[in-house]
Short mmCIF file of C-alpha atoms in Angstrom, two decimals:
data_model
loop_
_atom_site.label_atom_id
_atom_site.label_comp_id
_atom_site.label_asym_id
_atom_site.label_seq_id
_atom_site.Cartn_x
_atom_site.Cartn_y
_atom_site.Cartn_z
CA MET A 1 56.38 44.49 -50.72
CA ARG A 2 58.61 45.24 -53.05
CA ARG A 3 59.93 44.94 -55.83
CA ILE A 4 62.99 42.69 -56.28
CA GLY A 5 66.51 44.67 -55.76
CA VAL A 6 70.05 44.17 -56.41
CA ALA A 7 71.38 43.43 -52.85
CA ALA A 8 68.03 45.26 -50.98
CA ILE A 9 68.01 44.01 -47.20
CA VAL A 10 64.90 42.18 -45.99
CA LEU A 11 63.89 40.98 -43.17
CA ALA A 12 60.23 39.53 -43.04
CA VAL A 13 57.65 36.97 -41.49
CA CYS A 14 55.90 34.65 -42.93
CA THR A 15 52.55 33.10 -42.75
CA ALA A 16 50.21 29.54 -42.15
CA CYS A 17 49.74 26.76 -41.02
CA GLY A 18 47.74 21.47 -39.25
CA ALA A 19 47.38 17.54 -39.26
CA GLY A 20 49.08 15.08 -36.80
CA PRO A 21 51.28 12.13 -35.48
CA SER A 22 51.39 8.45 -34.92
CA ASP A 23 52.63 6.82 -31.72
CA ARG A 24 52.10 3.32 -32.93
CA PRO A 25 54.05 1.36 -33.59
CA ASP A 26 55.92 0.70 -37.15
CA ILE A 27 54.80 -1.53 -40.13
CA ALA A 28 56.93 -3.30 -41.50
CA VAL A 29 56.18 -3.96 -45.53
CA VAL A 30 58.12 -5.62 -47.86
CA GLU A 31 59.15 -3.95 -51.10
CA HIS A 32 59.94 -6.27 -53.69
CA GLY A 33 62.54 -4.79 -56.64
CA GLY A 34 64.87 -1.45 -56.11
CA GLY A 35 65.70 -0.03 -53.00
CA SER A 36 68.08 -1.24 -50.16
CA ALA A 37 67.05 -3.22 -47.58
CA SER A 38 70.56 -1.95 -45.97
CA THR A 39 70.99 -0.44 -42.71
CA SER A 40 75.32 0.83 -42.65
CA ASP A 41 75.90 -0.84 -45.99
CA SER A 42 77.62 1.52 -48.07
CA ALA A 43 80.35 1.43 -50.49
CA ALA A 44 82.30 4.28 -49.12
CA PRO A 45 82.89 5.72 -45.11
CA VAL A 46 79.80 8.22 -44.80
CA PRO A 47 81.52 11.15 -44.82
CA GLN A 48 79.84 13.49 -40.44
CA LEU A 49 78.65 16.42 -40.61
CA GLN A 50 80.34 19.80 -39.90
CA THR A 51 79.80 22.77 -37.57
CA PRO A 52 79.40 25.58 -39.44
CA VAL A 53 83.77 27.51 -39.20
CA ARG A 54 81.30 30.69 -39.70
CA ASP A 55 77.83 31.60 -38.80
CA LEU A 56 75.46 33.86 -40.04
CA GLY A 57 74.38 36.56 -37.72
CA TRP A 58 71.22 35.24 -35.33
CA THR A 59 68.29 37.23 -33.87
CA ASP A 60 66.14 36.46 -31.73
CA CYS A 61 62.80 36.02 -34.33
CA LYS A 62 60.31 33.99 -32.54
CA ASP A 63 57.85 35.48 -30.91
CA ALA A 64 57.47 37.05 -34.01
CA THR A 65 57.59 34.68 -36.15
CA LEU A 66 55.92 31.91 -34.69
CA GLY A 67 52.32 34.30 -33.79
CA ALA A 68 52.48 35.82 -37.47
CA LEU A 69 51.48 32.11 -37.92
CA GLY A 70 49.25 31.66 -35.19
CA LEU A 71 51.26 28.82 -33.04
CA GLY A 72 52.85 28.13 -29.71
CA PRO A 73 55.45 29.31 -27.25
CA GLY A 74 56.88 24.55 -28.73
CA PRO A 75 58.42 23.24 -26.09
CA ASP A 76 60.29 24.41 -23.23
CA GLY A 77 63.87 26.33 -24.24
CA LEU A 78 62.72 26.76 -28.48
CA SER A 79 65.40 29.01 -29.81
CA PHE A 80 63.67 30.52 -33.02
CA GLU A 81 66.56 33.34 -34.95
CA CYS A 82 66.38 34.41 -38.04
CA ALA A 83 69.13 36.14 -40.15
CA TYR A 84 69.59 36.48 -44.40
CA PHE A 85 73.13 35.55 -46.64
CA THR A 86 74.11 37.55 -50.40
CA ALA A 87 73.98 35.54 -53.40
CA PRO A 88 74.86 35.56 -56.42
CA VAL A 89 71.64 36.40 -58.91
CA ASP A 90 73.54 33.89 -61.08
CA SER A 91 76.46 31.46 -60.02
CA THR A 92 77.98 31.34 -63.29
CA GLY A 93 77.93 35.27 -63.96
CA SER A 94 75.91 35.02 -66.87
CA VAL A 95 73.82 37.47 -65.33
CA THR A 96 75.60 40.24 -62.64
CA GLY A 97 73.53 42.16 -59.44
CA ALA A 98 73.02 39.80 -56.07
CA LEU A 99 70.15 39.33 -53.38
CA GLU A 100 69.57 38.24 -49.84
CA VAL A 101 67.93 34.57 -49.18
CA GLY A 102 66.43 34.85 -45.70
CA ALA A 103 66.83 31.95 -42.83
CA ALA A 104 65.92 30.86 -39.91
CA ARG A 105 67.60 28.61 -36.93
CA ALA A 106 65.65 26.61 -34.69
CA ARG A 107 67.81 24.33 -31.06
CA LEU A 108 66.57 24.08 -27.32
CA ALA A 109 68.86 24.87 -24.67
CA GLN A 110 69.78 21.17 -24.82
CA THR A 111 71.12 21.28 -28.47
CA PRO A 112 74.34 20.39 -28.28
CA PRO A 113 76.38 23.89 -29.79
CA ASP A 114 78.92 21.23 -32.12
CA ALA A 115 76.38 19.56 -33.85
CA ALA A 116 75.55 19.82 -37.68
CA PRO A 117 72.93 21.65 -38.42
CA LEU A 118 70.17 20.18 -40.71
CA VAL A 119 68.90 22.30 -43.12
CA VAL A 120 65.11 22.36 -44.14
CA THR A 121 63.77 23.52 -47.63
CA SER A 122 60.19 23.49 -49.01
CA GLY A 123 60.98 25.37 -51.91
CA SER A 124 58.30 27.01 -53.49
CA ASP A 125 55.50 25.00 -51.69
CA VAL A 126 55.32 27.46 -48.32
CA THR A 127 58.24 28.99 -46.82
CA SER A 128 60.75 26.89 -45.71
CA THR A 129 60.28 28.71 -42.44
CA THR A 130 56.86 28.18 -42.27
CA THR A 131 57.78 24.10 -41.73
CA LEU A 132 60.59 24.37 -39.50
CA ALA A 133 58.33 26.93 -36.64
CA ALA A 134 56.00 23.92 -37.35
CA LEU A 135 58.53 20.99 -36.79
CA ALA A 136 59.96 22.98 -33.80
CA THR A 137 56.26 23.43 -31.94
CA GLY A 138 54.70 20.61 -32.72
CA PRO A 139 55.22 16.91 -31.58
CA SER A 140 57.78 16.48 -34.20
CA SER A 141 60.53 19.17 -31.90
CA ASP A 142 62.36 16.51 -30.74
CA LEU A 143 64.99 16.52 -33.55
CA LEU A 144 65.84 19.53 -31.74
CA GLU A 145 67.87 17.47 -29.38
CA ARG A 146 70.38 16.14 -31.21
CA GLN A 147 71.44 19.48 -33.59
CA PRO A 148 69.75 22.30 -35.18
CA LEU A 149 67.60 22.79 -37.98
CA ILE A 150 67.79 25.88 -39.91
CA ALA A 151 65.10 26.32 -42.66
CA VAL A 152 65.99 28.58 -46.34
CA ASP A 153 63.59 30.44 -47.82
CA ARG A 154 63.75 30.03 -51.61
CA ARG A 155 64.02 32.74 -53.36
CA GLY A 156 61.74 35.12 -53.95
CA LEU A 157 59.41 33.97 -51.10
CA GLY A 158 59.27 34.65 -47.53
CA ALA A 159 62.55 36.52 -45.70
CA SER A 160 64.12 36.29 -48.71
CA THR A 161 63.89 39.48 -51.08
CA PRO A 162 60.97 39.78 -52.78
CA ILE A 163 58.85 39.83 -55.23
CA ASP A 164 56.52 42.10 -55.85
CA CYS A 165 55.37 42.36 -59.88
CA GLY A 166 52.59 44.99 -59.89
CA PRO A 167 49.25 44.18 -60.93
CA THR A 168 47.45 42.83 -57.63
CA VAL A 169 44.04 43.15 -59.21
CA ASP A 170 45.74 40.35 -62.02
CA ARG A 171 47.47 38.60 -59.93
CA LEU A 172 43.66 38.20 -58.08
CA GLY A 173 41.91 36.77 -60.76
CA LEU A 174 44.39 33.94 -61.04
CA ASP A 175 43.96 32.89 -57.36
CA ASP A 176 39.39 33.44 -58.51
CA LEU A 177 40.37 31.60 -61.84
CA ALA A 178 38.90 34.56 -63.19
CA GLN A 179 35.66 34.46 -61.64
CA PHE A 180 35.59 38.11 -59.96
CA THR A 181 37.53 39.48 -63.30
CA PRO A 182 35.04 42.57 -65.15
CA GLY A 183 34.22 41.56 -68.06
CA ALA A 184 35.53 37.81 -68.40
CA GLN A 185 33.88 34.94 -68.26
CA PRO A 186 34.80 32.58 -66.31
CA GLY A 187 37.16 29.15 -67.38
CA VAL A 188 39.75 28.65 -69.44
CA ASP A 189 39.99 31.31 -71.67
CA ALA A 190 39.61 34.16 -68.98
CA VAL A 191 43.12 32.27 -66.96
CA ALA A 192 44.77 32.41 -70.65
CA ALA A 193 44.35 36.51 -71.45
CA LEU A 194 45.12 37.21 -67.33
CA SER A 195 48.78 34.50 -67.40
CA ARG A 196 49.81 36.53 -70.39
CA ASP A 197 48.88 40.33 -68.42
CA VAL A 198 50.71 38.78 -65.24
CA THR A 199 53.22 37.05 -67.06
CA VAL A 200 54.72 40.66 -69.06
CA ALA A 201 53.79 42.50 -65.82
CA CYS A 202 56.28 39.75 -64.00
CA THR A 203 58.90 39.35 -66.40
CA ASP A 204 59.71 43.24 -67.00
CA SER A 205 59.90 44.58 -63.65
CA LEU A 206 62.16 41.59 -62.58
CA GLN A 207 64.48 42.03 -65.53
CA PRO A 208 66.96 40.80 -66.73
CA HIS A 209 66.58 38.52 -63.80
CA GLU A 210 63.03 37.06 -64.72
CA LEU A 211 65.00 33.07 -65.54
CA ALA A 212 66.40 33.27 -62.26
CA PHE A 213 64.32 31.20 -60.22
CA ASP A 214 63.56 28.19 -61.08
CA THR A 215 64.47 24.92 -59.03
CA ALA A 216 68.38 25.18 -60.03
CA HIS A 217 69.11 28.94 -58.16
CA ALA A 218 67.17 28.24 -55.34
CA ALA A 219 69.99 24.86 -55.78
CA ASP A 220 72.41 27.56 -56.01
CA ASP A 221 71.28 29.65 -53.27
CA LEU A 222 72.50 26.49 -50.67
CA GLU A 223 76.30 25.51 -52.08
CA GLN A 224 75.75 30.03 -50.59
CA LEU A 225 75.47 29.00 -47.30
CA ARG A 226 78.02 25.94 -48.02
CA LYS A 227 80.72 28.17 -48.53
CA LEU A 228 79.53 30.68 -45.65
CA TRP A 229 80.02 27.77 -43.58
CA GLN A 230 83.18 27.03 -45.19
CA VAL A 231 82.24 23.20 -44.53
CA ASP A 232 82.28 20.01 -46.22
CA GLY A 233 79.14 19.61 -47.42
CA LEU A 234 75.48 20.06 -45.97
CA GLY A 235 72.55 17.80 -44.45
CA LEU A 236 69.45 18.33 -46.89
CA LEU A 237 66.23 17.32 -45.22
CA GLY A 238 63.58 18.85 -48.05
CA THR A 239 60.02 18.86 -48.32
CA GLY A 240 57.82 18.12 -51.48
CA ASN A 241 58.86 20.99 -54.05
CA GLY A 242 61.71 21.14 -52.09
CA ALA A 243 62.98 17.68 -52.68
CA ALA A 244 63.12 19.04 -56.38
CA VAL A 245 65.26 22.23 -54.60
CA ALA A 246 68.01 19.61 -52.93
CA LEU A 247 67.98 16.64 -56.00
CA ALA A 248 68.94 19.28 -58.09
CA TYR A 249 71.67 20.82 -55.66
CA ALA A 250 72.47 17.05 -55.53
CA ALA A 251 72.69 17.20 -59.23
CA LYS A 252 75.19 20.86 -59.24
CA TYR A 253 77.17 19.94 -56.49
CA PRO A 254 77.53 15.70 -55.59
CA THR A 255 80.52 15.92 -53.66
CA ARG A 256 78.81 18.55 -51.61
CA VAL A 257 75.69 15.64 -50.35
CA GLY A 258 76.46 14.40 -47.34
CA ARG A 259 73.18 13.88 -45.69
CA LEU A 260 69.44 13.60 -47.95
CA VAL A 261 66.05 13.23 -46.93
CA LEU A 262 63.52 13.23 -49.76
CA ASP A 263 60.53 13.94 -47.89
CA SER A 264 56.61 14.20 -50.05
CA PRO A 265 58.82 14.24 -53.31
CA ALA A 266 57.37 15.01 -56.73
CA ALA A 267 57.52 13.15 -59.48
CA THR A 268 60.84 14.13 -60.87
CA THR A 269 59.89 14.02 -64.87
CA ALA A 270 55.83 14.51 -65.97
CA ASP A 271 54.71 17.65 -67.27
CA ALA A 272 52.53 19.82 -65.94
CA ALA A 273 49.12 18.15 -66.16
CA THR A 274 50.79 15.07 -65.41
CA ALA A 275 51.73 17.10 -62.02
CA ALA A 276 48.91 19.18 -61.65
CA GLU A 277 46.94 15.29 -61.60
CA GLN A 278 48.95 13.91 -59.04
CA ARG A 279 48.20 16.36 -56.91
CA VAL A 280 44.40 16.36 -57.07
CA GLN A 281 44.77 12.65 -56.20
CA GLY A 282 45.99 13.46 -53.42
CA GLN A 283 43.33 15.98 -52.68
CA GLU A 284 40.92 13.98 -53.39
CA ALA A 285 41.80 11.37 -51.16
CA ALA A 286 43.37 13.67 -48.49
CA LEU A 287 39.20 14.98 -48.36
CA ALA A 288 38.05 12.03 -47.79
CA ASP A 289 40.67 10.70 -45.25
CA PHE A 290 39.19 14.67 -43.37
CA SER A 291 35.28 13.87 -44.10
CA ARG A 292 35.16 10.30 -41.96
CA ARG A 293 37.71 10.92 -39.65
CA CYS A 294 35.30 14.93 -39.53
CA ALA A 295 32.06 12.30 -39.21
CA ALA A 296 33.52 10.00 -36.24
CA LEU A 297 34.02 13.45 -34.18
CA ASN A 298 30.97 14.42 -34.84
CA CYS A 299 32.16 17.87 -36.42
CA SER A 300 29.67 20.91 -37.13
CA LEU A 301 29.61 19.62 -40.97
CA GLY A 302 27.14 16.86 -40.51
CA PRO A 303 27.54 13.44 -41.65
CA ASP A 304 28.78 14.33 -44.86
CA PRO A 305 31.53 17.29 -44.69
CA THR A 306 32.53 16.54 -48.33
CA ALA A 307 29.13 16.03 -49.69
CA ALA A 308 29.43 19.51 -47.15
CA ILE A 309 32.24 21.29 -48.78
CA VAL A 310 30.82 20.59 -52.64
CA ALA A 311 27.95 22.15 -51.94
CA LEU A 312 29.32 25.69 -50.60
CA ARG A 313 31.73 25.46 -53.77
CA ASP A 314 28.95 25.79 -55.92
CA ARG A 315 27.69 28.17 -53.61
CA ALA A 316 30.79 29.62 -54.05
CA ALA A 317 30.90 29.08 -57.71
CA ALA A 318 27.45 31.13 -58.21
CA GLY A 319 28.90 34.52 -55.89
CA ASP A 320 26.66 33.38 -52.88
CA LEU A 321 29.79 33.70 -50.62
CA GLY A 322 30.67 36.91 -51.15
CA THR A 323 34.39 37.57 -52.32
CA VAL A 324 35.18 33.98 -51.48
CA SER A 325 35.41 32.54 -54.36
CA ALA A 326 35.32 28.45 -55.92
CA SER A 327 38.35 28.38 -56.22
CA ALA A 328 39.66 30.47 -53.17
CA LEU A 329 37.85 28.03 -51.28
CA LEU A 330 39.29 24.90 -52.42
CA ASP A 331 42.66 26.46 -52.22
CA ALA A 332 42.16 27.12 -48.39
CA VAL A 333 40.60 23.79 -47.85
CA SER A 334 43.31 21.74 -49.35
CA SER A 335 46.02 24.72 -48.20
CA PHE A 336 44.85 23.77 -44.75
CA LEU A 337 44.87 19.75 -45.54
CA GLY A 338 48.19 20.49 -46.35
CA SER A 339 49.29 22.34 -43.53
CA PRO A 340 52.67 21.02 -42.71
CA ARG A 341 51.35 21.53 -38.13
CA GLY A 342 50.66 18.94 -36.35
CA ASP A 343 48.04 18.64 -33.68
CA GLN A 344 46.01 16.86 -36.77
CA VAL A 345 43.02 16.66 -34.23
CA GLY A 346 42.14 19.86 -33.21
CA ARG A 347 42.47 20.89 -36.59
CA VAL A 348 39.77 18.59 -38.25
CA ARG A 349 37.36 21.49 -35.47
CA GLU A 350 39.04 24.03 -36.78
CA LEU A 351 38.56 23.82 -40.25
CA SER A 352 35.00 22.08 -40.12
CA ASP A 353 33.26 24.80 -37.57
CA VAL A 354 35.01 27.45 -39.95
CA LEU A 355 33.08 25.60 -43.34
CA ALA A 356 29.74 24.70 -42.07
CA ALA A 357 30.53 28.72 -40.49
CA ALA A 358 30.04 29.59 -44.06
CA GLY A 359 27.33 27.16 -44.39
CA ARG A 360 25.32 29.72 -41.96
CA GLY A 361 26.23 32.54 -44.01
CA ASP A 362 28.41 33.82 -41.33
CA VAL A 363 31.30 34.23 -44.06
CA ALA A 364 34.08 36.06 -42.25
CA PRO A 365 36.44 33.47 -40.57
CA LEU A 366 36.73 31.61 -44.22
CA LYS A 367 37.43 34.94 -45.71
CA GLY A 368 40.31 34.96 -42.68
CA LEU A 369 41.33 31.78 -43.63
CA VAL A 370 41.48 32.49 -48.11
CA SER A 371 43.46 35.59 -47.55
CA GLU A 372 45.56 33.38 -44.21
CA THR A 373 45.69 30.98 -47.40
CA GLN A 374 46.30 33.84 -50.17
CA ALA A 375 49.37 35.31 -48.11
CA ALA A 376 50.78 31.22 -47.48
CA VAL A 377 51.10 30.24 -51.22
CA ASP A 378 49.84 32.75 -53.63
CA THR A 379 51.98 35.34 -53.60
CA ASP A 380 54.22 37.03 -56.40
CA GLY A 381 57.05 34.38 -55.95
CA GLN A 382 55.23 31.28 -55.68
CA PHE A 383 54.33 32.29 -58.80
CA VAL A 384 56.81 33.03 -60.56
CA ALA A 385 58.37 29.45 -58.97
CA ARG A 386 56.19 27.61 -59.97
CA CYS A 387 55.73 28.48 -63.32
CA SER A 388 59.48 28.48 -63.54
CA ASP A 389 59.94 24.53 -62.18
CA GLY A 390 56.69 23.65 -65.07
CA GLN A 391 57.51 21.85 -67.87
CA GLN A 392 55.13 21.58 -70.98
CA TRP A 393 51.93 23.82 -69.71
CA PRO A 394 49.03 22.46 -71.65
CA GLY A 395 47.50 25.30 -74.08
CA PRO A 396 43.23 26.76 -73.68
CA GLY A 397 42.06 23.13 -76.11
CA ARG A 398 43.84 20.20 -73.72
CA ALA A 399 43.11 22.11 -70.34
CA LYS A 400 39.10 21.98 -71.82
CA GLU A 401 39.67 18.38 -72.31
CA LEU A 402 41.05 17.76 -69.36
CA GLN A 403 38.21 20.18 -67.42
CA GLN A 404 35.13 18.32 -68.23
CA SER A 405 37.32 14.72 -67.76
CA TRP A 406 38.49 15.52 -63.77
CA ALA A 407 35.45 16.62 -63.69
CA THR A 408 33.91 13.20 -63.23
CA ARG A 409 36.92 11.28 -62.98
CA TYR A 410 37.64 14.03 -59.51
CA PRO A 411 34.64 15.72 -58.52
CA VAL A 412 35.80 18.05 -55.98
CA PHE A 413 39.09 19.60 -57.32
CA GLY A 414 39.02 18.03 -60.52
CA ALA A 415 37.63 20.77 -63.17
CA ASP A 416 39.05 23.27 -61.38
CA ALA A 417 42.80 22.11 -61.33
CA ALA A 418 42.44 22.47 -64.25
CA VAL A 419 41.32 25.00 -65.49
CA GLY A 420 44.23 26.54 -62.86
CA LEU A 421 46.49 25.47 -65.49
CA MET A 422 46.29 28.35 -67.65
CA ARG A 423 48.01 30.31 -64.52
CA CYS A 424 51.72 29.62 -65.87
CA SER A 425 50.14 28.48 -69.70
CA ALA A 426 51.99 32.21 -70.93
CA TRP A 427 55.74 31.95 -69.17
CA PRO A 428 58.70 31.26 -70.98
CA THR A 429 59.81 27.34 -70.83
CA MET A 430 62.22 27.14 -68.64
CA SER A 431 64.97 23.97 -69.20
CA PRO A 432 63.67 20.79 -66.77
CA PRO A 433 64.71 21.34 -63.29
CA PRO A 434 68.28 18.67 -63.16
CA LEU A 435 68.71 15.36 -62.12
CA PRO A 436 72.05 13.52 -59.79
CA SER A 437 74.55 11.51 -62.09
CA THR A 438 75.50 9.97 -58.59
CA VAL A 439 74.80 11.05 -55.34
CA PRO A 440 77.48 9.52 -52.39
CA VAL A 441 75.20 8.64 -49.18
CA PRO A 442 72.03 6.70 -49.04
CA VAL A 443 68.82 8.93 -49.78
CA LEU A 444 65.40 8.79 -47.03
CA VAL A 445 62.65 9.05 -48.48
CA LEU A 446 59.49 9.64 -47.08
CA SER A 447 56.15 9.72 -48.14
CA GLY A 448 52.25 9.59 -47.39
CA ALA A 449 49.70 7.87 -48.46
CA ALA A 450 47.24 10.87 -49.03
CA ASP A 451 49.25 13.89 -50.33
CA PRO A 452 47.17 17.32 -51.16
CA VAL A 453 50.44 19.17 -51.80
CA VAL A 454 52.47 16.86 -54.69
CA GLY A 455 49.94 13.59 -54.03
CA ASN A 456 52.63 10.50 -53.97
CA ALA A 457 52.13 8.80 -57.91
CA GLY A 458 55.03 11.12 -58.57
CA VAL A 459 57.34 8.54 -55.90
CA ALA A 460 58.58 5.96 -58.39
CA THR A 461 59.96 8.49 -60.91
CA VAL A 462 62.32 9.96 -57.43
CA THR A 463 63.10 7.10 -56.45
CA GLY A 464 63.46 5.82 -60.35
CA THR A 465 66.36 8.82 -60.71
CA LEU A 466 68.07 7.31 -57.49
CA THR A 467 68.54 4.18 -58.87
CA SER A 468 70.01 5.45 -62.07
CA ALA A 469 71.94 7.21 -60.46
CA HIS A 470 72.99 4.28 -58.84
CA THR A 471 72.51 5.21 -54.99
CA THR A 472 71.64 3.46 -52.69
CA TRP A 473 68.26 4.50 -51.09
CA SER A 474 64.96 3.04 -48.99
CA ASN A 475 61.01 4.61 -49.42
CA LEU A 476 59.05 4.60 -45.70
CA MET A 477 55.47 5.26 -46.32
CA TRP A 478 52.14 6.83 -44.23
CA ALA A 479 49.59 6.51 -44.36
CA GLY A 480 47.76 9.12 -42.62
CA TYR A 481 47.36 11.96 -44.44
CA GLY A 482 49.10 15.63 -45.05
CA HIS A 483 52.22 17.07 -45.63
CA PRO A 484 55.09 16.58 -45.11
CA VAL A 485 55.88 13.35 -43.57
CA THR A 486 58.24 14.88 -40.94
CA THR A 487 56.00 17.13 -39.01
CA HIS A 488 52.72 14.36 -39.02
CA SER A 489 54.65 10.65 -37.96
CA ASP A 490 56.59 9.57 -34.68
CA CYS A 491 57.30 6.42 -36.76
CA ALA A 492 58.79 7.90 -40.37
CA ARG A 493 61.09 10.32 -37.12
CA ARG A 494 62.52 7.66 -36.06
CA SER A 495 63.84 6.70 -39.32
CA LEU A 496 64.75 9.53 -39.96
CA VAL A 497 67.17 10.70 -36.78
CA ARG A 498 68.75 7.06 -36.80
CA TYR A 499 69.09 8.26 -40.71
CA LEU A 500 70.76 11.64 -39.23
CA GLU A 501 72.90 9.90 -37.22
CA SER A 502 74.45 7.61 -39.54
CA ALA A 503 73.12 7.33 -42.58
CA ALA A 504 71.42 3.91 -41.72
CA LEU A 505 68.22 3.73 -43.75
CA PRO A 506 64.76 1.18 -42.82
CA PRO A 507 64.01 -1.48 -44.92
CA ASN A 508 62.50 -0.42 -48.32
CA GLY A 509 59.41 -0.05 -48.41
CA GLY A 510 57.76 -0.43 -44.72
CA ALA A 511 55.48 1.76 -43.55
CA CYS A 512 54.53 4.17 -40.83
CA PRO A 513 50.19 4.36 -39.39
CA ALA A 514 48.09 7.16 -40.19
#
């Protein structure tokens, strides 16, 4: 990997990706207070999305991208192409320079050639190209029948100009929460010390651009794409952290929003500890759901999969799984449960078999899964982006308090998550992500009951933000586990298609079955 440079030319392929759809009908649930049950009423005509006047230089990258992600070829006639465009490091001109932003396009042979694209962003959770690949090859590929989907990788990630902070050993120490760091006693203080070292290395490497990797700058990259396309507005599907990018776009460029879908958004106004706790709640819920399904399938983890995973975590902490740390094990499990891939039954057995093999002493499959996870969710670019986005990182004393209380409240992931708060503790304080004061179109919000990437406790802050912006919105809840909702729920996708066609919202408070 190379360090970020001015106008460097990079075209890379991302890695990663798991969980499944539902074919059952919608379940109507009435939510009292807030939102809108409107399906077509709006204060003003909803703008029509436009086909790009000037497009990017797309080239085929289907085999390379889907192969690297371990995905099949997808439906017949699937076209998967990659491109890049140049964006200024800072749109205000206060910092000079440019970087490259990677993009990917998926469409089918029957996709209307004059259909306006829908822009997909996953922010810093995984590369947007990874989410698009899962959308294009799974049950959600039917979305491509009406319009192409365009993924825009967040700056510093995937096909965008990558970030290389230099000291790989220190970054691995952060990933492992200092478990294998020579001379360090694993825990809050050791991770805080590593955070200082990695932060210094990253900010020195990125100067004078070190503060240009937050959601506000990611939103500017979307605006640069709109300008290149020469269209009046964008249709945006933001998943997870990408929902924060989409909201930041709506805040900075409200008149340029043609559609806005917030799929599995995190809280808009939460300090780092609160956001981490919400994520842990989602992880625990997703693991419980996985364990029930795994046991029902007589999977290889036995009758109590959660207990088997906890036993593996404890063995990793004791050094009994070779180079696999307890933190790396938990990250791999959480990432697997939160993968956008839609083949849920097969993925349940796949994770079970990898973990069961490690329990029997065959650690090779687990090491492979850990390596895939680190490449997908633990890059230098994601470290910089997540640290830039976080607010009010706690100090060591508070993290130690949380370590004790979360270990009891969230017995699988809690203690590890509290120590993990120290990863960004030395990062410079950044301004909070901008929030819209107005959104000219209705907004569709999708959320999952057991989301291991962001949890679901932050949805109320998102809908509250939309209400404060005097915006019509509707929240649709999916009862399953996984992330994001769009790749897993047929029911939610039907509402999404209706919304994209006419900006019609489903009744607020509706629910889709697992």
